[in-house]
Amino acid sequence: MNKTMEGLYSLLYLTLILTILFSLHTQIAHKLLIGKHPLHLKKTPHLPLRFNSDGTFKILQVADMHYGTGVLTSCKDVLASEFHYCSDLNTTHFLKRIIEAEKPDFIAFTGDNIFGSSTPDAAESLLRAFAPAMESGLPWAAVLGNHDQESTMTRLELMSFISLLDYSVSQTNPSVEDASSAAKGNTITDIDGFGNYNLRVYGAPGSHSANSTVLDLFFLDSGDREVVQGVRTYGWIKESQLRWLHGVSKGYQHPKERPSSATDCLTTVHVVSIPTKGGSSSATPTPCALAFFHIPIPEVRQLYYQKIIGQFQEGVACSSVNSGVLQALVSMGDVKAVFMGHDHKNDFCGNLESIWFCYGGGFGYHAYGIAGWPRRARVILAELEKGENSWMGMERIRTWKRLDDEKLSKLDEQVLWELHHAK
């Protein structure tokens, strides 16, 4: 009898404990917040990044959203006749429209995603700024500009937070596996800035390059503000970042097979580590690459005197320090084009040493611009070469812009790189 009662009491006690735990879970879990948002597991995109079965990979570049707090953050440099009321929500609406119209495979945000001085809560602004990208379910990535950190988060905190958002493939620091030296599996810490990383885009499904990197997307932190010899200037890409970048590029190439110029990214062969069914590794062309960062390099100023495609409407606001980015990219040989922001009134592409440097053009409505000159975004389309029975390596890279007007007008379409011309 005593044993029966003890067993009953134990069962009742266990039931009470489970009831209390369940009650706590249901009443408290939904109140766990990040800022004002419930805690939830990050939603991840289907990875790896990959070309489509039609041999294309489309990127939407969004430069300088300058997001504030939303509906209460007013627009800058718009005509009174254009909008009954204009706010950050116009930026949100533009991003939703262009995602729906272009149907990109990937979105690249190239800095000044939020305008720090216009928001008391950086995390809240980031969530609102990136909301259309997260809602789309598309993979996306971001770098920082010179205004993102002017609110309540440091640059490290910003990139860490961005990397945890739904469908973001952003990274705070590059992984060691992207470097030519050191053990794999760790994170590189001896590198300047936050938001230096490489995203690999694999070949089309079922193709010879399905298990190989066909296109590299390099993201770099160009900094914010610095003081040089007592004079304030913009940030720049540092030697440690270029050393890492060169290491990633070098990792694809045998020492005797270094590209001799910036036109050679597909004339060299490297061996990937993924074995074939027969047990041997497969050979595939060294991938081409695109680079994304916020602040332009000093050499972009030279394009004022050269042929460009697009508008050069304001001076290039770059650092007084030339850290040798252009020379580094040329020596690597794989970077075909660079996409940047910062100067909102510029939306041109110009060629320096066989590498195209392209502005995204001002996207956000809380950013300065030109009244009557529509906000805009850039689209980049990478295309594979069609082989006899399968998609091969890169054949062409094209770009154009879309305006936030009634028709989402398309303009300035151009070819940035083409395999047969490069050869």
C-alpha positions in Angstrom: 0.0 0.0 0.0 2.8 2.4 0.9 4.7 1.6 -2.3 1.5 2.2 -4.3 1.0 5.6 -2.6 4.6 6.6 -3.2 4.3 5.7 -6.8 1.2 7.8 -7.1 2.8 10.8 -5.4 5.8 10.5 -7.7 3.6 10.5 -10.8 1.6 13.5 -9.5 4.8 15.4 -8.7 6.2 14.7 -12.2 3.0 15.7 -13.8 3.1 19.0 -11.8 6.7 19.7 -12.8 5.9 19.1 -16.5 2.8 21.3 -16.3 4.8 24.1 -14.8 7.5 23.8 -17.5 5.0 23.7 -20.3 3.3 26.8 -18.8 6.5 28.7 -18.6 7.4 27.8 -22.1 4.1 28.9 -23.6 3.9 32.1 -21.5 7.5 33.2 -21.7 9.1 31.9 -24.9 7.1 34.3 -27.1 8.3 37.2 -25.0 11.9 36.5 -25.6 12.9 39.5 -27.7 15.8 40.8 -29.8 15.0 44.5 -29.6 11.2 44.4 -30.1 11.2 41.1 -32.0 10.5 37.6 -30.8 13.4 35.2 -30.8 13.3 32.7 -33.6 15.6 30.4 -35.5 17.3 31.9 -38.5 15.9 30.9 -41.9 18.6 29.8 -44.3 18.5 29.8 -48.1 19.2 26.8 -50.2 23.0 26.6 -50.5 25.4 26.6 -52.1 24.8 29.5 -54.4 24.4 28.1 -57.8 23.8 29.0 -61.5 20.3 28.2 -62.8 19.6 25.4 -65.2 19.4 28.0 -67.9 23.1 29.0 -67.3 22.4 32.4 -65.6 23.0 33.9 -62.2 21.4 37.3 -61.6 22.5 39.8 -58.8 20.6 42.8 -57.7 22.9 45.5 -56.2 21.3 47.9 -53.7 23.5 50.9 -52.8 22.9 53.4 -50.1 19.4 52.8 -48.7 20.2 55.2 -45.8 17.2 53.7 -43.9 16.0 55.6 -40.8 13.0 54.6 -38.7 10.4 54.0 -41.4 7.3 56.0 -42.0 8.5 58.9 -39.9 11.8 59.3 -41.7 11.4 61.9 -44.5 12.8 61.8 -48.0 15.6 64.0 -49.3 15.9 65.7 -52.7 12.5 64.8 -54.1 10.1 67.0 -56.0 6.9 68.0 -54.1 5.0 67.0 -57.2 6.3 63.4 -57.2 4.9 62.2 -53.9 2.0 63.1 -51.6 4.2 61.9 -48.7 7.6 60.4 -49.0 9.5 58.4 -46.3 11.6 55.3 -45.8 8.6 53.3 -46.9 9.2 54.5 -50.5 12.6 52.8 -50.3 10.9 49.6 -49.0 8.4 49.8 -51.8 11.1 50.2 -54.5 13.0 47.2 -53.1 9.9 45.0 -53.2 9.1 46.2 -56.8 12.5 45.5 -58.2 12.8 42.1 -56.6 9.4 41.1 -58.1 10.3 42.6 -61.5 13.9 41.3 -61.9 13.6 38.1 -59.9 17.3 38.0 -58.9 19.0 35.0 -57.6 21.0 37.0 -55.1 20.9 40.5 -53.5 24.1 42.5 -52.7 23.8 45.5 -50.4 26.9 47.7 -50.8 26.8 49.8 -47.6 25.1 52.7 -45.9 22.2 50.4 -45.4 21.0 52.5 -42.6 21.7 56.2 -41.8 22.9 55.8 -38.2 22.3 59.4 -37.1 18.6 59.1 -38.1 17.7 56.2 -35.9 17.9 55.6 -32.1 17.9 51.8 -32.7 20.3 50.3 -35.2 18.9 46.8 -35.0 15.3 47.9 -35.6 16.4 49.9 -38.6 18.3 47.0 -40.1 15.3 44.7 -39.7 13.1 47.2 -41.5 15.7 48.0 -44.2 16.4 44.3 -45.1 12.7 43.2 -44.6 11.9 42.9 -48.3 15.1 40.8 -48.9 14.2 38.5 -45.9 10.6 38.2 -47.0 11.7 37.2 -50.5 13.5 34.2 -49.3 16.4 35.0 -51.6 20.0 34.7 -50.4 21.5 38.1 -49.7 24.6 39.7 -48.3 25.8 43.1 -47.2 28.8 45.2 -46.4 29.0 48.3 -44.3 29.3 51.9 -45.5 30.5 54.9 -43.5 27.1 55.7 -41.9 25.9 52.4 -40.6 27.8 52.5 -37.3 26.6 56.0 -36.3 23.7 54.8 -34.2 23.7 52.2 -31.4 25.9 49.4 -32.7 29.6 49.1 -33.5 30.7 47.8 -36.9 31.5 44.4 -35.4 28.0 44.3 -33.8 26.4 45.4 -37.1 28.0 42.6 -39.2 27.3 40.0 -36.5 23.6 41.0 -36.4 23.3 41.1 -40.2 24.9 37.6 -40.5 22.1 36.3 -38.2 19.2 37.6 -40.2 16.9 35.4 -42.3 18.4 34.2 -45.6 21.6 36.3 -45.0 24.8 34.7 -46.1 26.9 37.7 -44.9 29.9 36.9 -42.7 31.7 39.0 -40.0 35.1 37.6 -40.9 36.3 35.2 -43.6 36.8 31.6 -42.8 40.3 30.1 -42.9 39.3 27.7 -45.7 39.2 30.7 -48.0 42.9 31.5 -47.3 45.9 29.9 -48.9 47.5 29.2 -45.5 46.5 28.2 -41.9 44.3 25.4 -40.8 40.8 25.1 -42.0 37.8 25.3 -39.8 38.6 28.5 -38.0 37.9 32.2 -38.5 40.5 34.7 -39.6 40.9 37.5 -37.0 44.0 39.2 -38.1 42.3 41.2 -40.8 41.1 44.8 -40.8 37.5 45.6 -40.8 34.3 43.5 -40.5 32.5 42.1 -43.5 35.4 40.6 -45.5 34.3 37.3 -47.1 34.0 35.3 -50.2 30.9 33.7 -51.5 31.3 30.9 -54.1 28.8 30.4 -56.9 28.7 26.9 -58.3 27.9 25.7 -61.8 24.5 24.8 -63.1 22.9 21.6 -61.8 23.8 18.6 -63.8 26.7 20.3 -65.6 30.4 19.5 -65.6 30.9 22.4 -63.2 28.1 21.5 -60.8 30.5 20.7 -58.0 33.0 23.5 -58.9 33.2 27.2 -58.2 32.4 29.2 -61.4 32.1 32.7 -59.9 33.5 34.2 -56.7 31.8 37.1 -55.0 34.3 39.1 -52.9 32.9 41.4 -50.2 35.3 43.9 -48.6 34.9 46.4 -45.7 36.1 49.8 -47.0 35.8 51.4 -43.6 34.2 54.6 -42.5 36.3 57.6 -41.4 40.0 57.9 -40.4 42.5 60.6 -39.6 45.7 60.7 -41.6 48.4 63.2 -40.5 45.8 65.2 -38.6 43.4 65.4 -41.6 40.1 63.5 -41.6 39.5 61.3 -44.6 37.4 58.4 -45.6 38.4 54.8 -44.9 40.2 52.5 -47.3 40.8 48.8 -47.9 43.9 47.8 -45.9 46.9 45.6 -46.7 45.6 42.7 -44.5 42.4 42.6 -46.6 44.3 42.6 -49.9 46.6 39.8 -48.5 43.6 37.7 -47.7 42.0 38.4 -51.1 45.1 37.5 -52.9 45.3 34.3 -50.9 41.8 33.3 -51.9 42.6 33.9 -55.6 45.9 32.2 -55.4 44.3 29.1 -53.9 42.7 28.3 -57.2 45.9 28.4 -59.2 49.0 26.4 -59.5 52.2 28.5 -59.1 53.1 28.2 -62.8 49.6 29.0 -63.9 49.1 32.5 -62.6 47.0 34.7 -64.9 49.2 37.3 -66.7 46.5 39.9 -66.9 43.0 40.8 -65.8 41.5 39.1 -68.9 42.7 35.5 -68.1 40.4 34.2 -65.4 39.2 31.3 -67.5 42.3 30.3 -69.4 43.8 28.6 -66.3 42.7 25.2 -65.0 42.6 24.2 -61.3 41.6 20.9 -59.7 38.7 21.0 -57.3 38.7 18.8 -54.2 35.4 17.1 -54.9 36.1 13.6 -56.4 34.3 12.2 -59.3 32.7 8.7 -59.3 35.9 7.2 -60.5 37.7 8.6 -57.5 39.8 11.2 -59.2 39.4 15.0 -59.0 37.9 16.9 -61.9 39.5 19.8 -63.7 37.7 23.1 -64.1 38.5 26.7 -65.2 39.7 29.1 -62.5 36.6 31.1 -61.6 36.0 34.7 -62.6 35.2 37.1 -59.7 33.2 40.2 -58.8 34.0 42.5 -55.9 31.6 44.6 -53.8 32.5 47.4 -51.4 31.2 50.8 -50.4 33.8 53.6 -50.8 35.4 53.9 -54.3 39.2 53.8 -54.7 41.1 57.0 -55.7 41.7 55.9 -59.3 38.0 56.1 -60.0 38.5 59.9 -60.3 40.5 59.3 -63.5 37.3 58.1 -65.2 36.0 61.7 -65.4 38.4 62.1 -68.4 37.6 58.7 -70.0 34.7 57.1 -71.8 32.0 55.9 -69.3 28.5 54.5 -69.5 26.2 56.3 -67.2 26.3 59.6 -65.3 29.3 61.2 -63.5 27.5 64.0 -61.6 29.6 64.5 -58.4 33.2 64.3 -57.2 34.5 60.9 -56.1 34.6 61.0 -52.3 37.4 58.5 -51.6 40.2 58.2 -49.1 43.4 60.3 -49.3 45.3 57.0 -48.9 45.9 54.9 -52.0 46.4 51.4 -50.6 47.0 49.7 -53.9 43.6 48.0 -54.4 43.7 48.4 -58.2 47.2 47.0 -58.6 46.1 44.1 -56.3 43.1 43.3 -58.4 45.0 43.5 -61.7 47.7 41.1 -60.3 45.1 38.6 -59.2 43.6 38.4 -62.8 40.2 37.0 -61.9 38.2 40.1 -60.8 36.2 41.4 -63.8 34.2 44.1 -62.2 33.8 46.1 -58.9 30.5 47.4 -57.6 30.4 50.3 -55.2 28.2 53.0 -53.7 28.8 56.1 -51.6 28.5 58.8 -54.3 24.7 58.7 -54.9 24.7 61.0 -57.9 27.1 58.8 -59.9 25.7 55.7 -61.6 28.4 55.1 -64.3 30.6 52.2 -65.2 34.2 52.9 -66.3 37.2 50.7 -67.1 40.5 50.9 -65.3 43.2 48.4 -66.3 40.6 46.1 -67.9 38.5 46.0 -64.7 35.1 47.7 -64.7 34.2 49.9 -61.7 30.5 50.5 -61.4 28.4 52.7 -59.1 25.0 51.4 -58.0 23.4 54.8 -58.0 21.5 56.1 -55.0 18.7 53.7 -54.0 17.3 55.1 -50.7 14.9 58.0 -50.4 16.4 59.2 -47.1 19.8 59.6 -48.9 20.8 62.7 -50.8 20.3 62.7 -54.5 19.0 65.0 -57.3 15.4 66.1 -57.2 13.7 64.7 -60.4 16.5 62.1 -60.9 14.9 58.8 -60.0 16.4 56.5 -57.4 17.9 53.5 -59.0 19.5 50.0 -58.6 22.0 48.0 -60.6 21.5 44.5 -62.0 24.3 42.1 -62.9 23.8 39.0 -65.0 26.5 36.3 -65.2 26.1 33.8 -68.0 27.7 30.4 -68.6 29.1 29.1 -71.9 27.0 26.4 -73.6 29.1 23.3 -74.3 28.1 20.5 -76.6 26.2 18.6 -73.9 26.6 20.8 -70.8 27.0 24.2 -69.4 30.7 25.2 -69.1 32.5 28.1 -67.4 31.7 31.8 -67.5 31.0 33.3 -70.9 29.7 36.8 -70.3 28.9 39.4 -67.6 26.3 42.0 -68.3 24.8 44.9 -66.3 22.0 47.4 -66.5 20.1 49.8 -64.2 16.5 50.0 -63.2 14.8 53.3 -62.2 12.1 53.7 -59.6 9.7 55.3 -62.0 6.3 54.1 -63.2 7.8 51.5 -65.6 10.9 50.6 -63.7 12.8 51.8 -66.7 15.8 49.9 -67.8 18.8 51.8 -69.1 22.5 51.6 -69.9 22.7 47.9 -70.6 26.3 46.8 -71.3 28.7 43.9 -71.5 31.4 44.1 -68.8 33.3 41.0 -69.8 33.1 38.3 -72.5 35.1 35.1 -72.7 35.8 35.2 -76.5 36.8 38.9 -76.4 39.1 38.2 -73.5 40.9 35.4 -75.4 
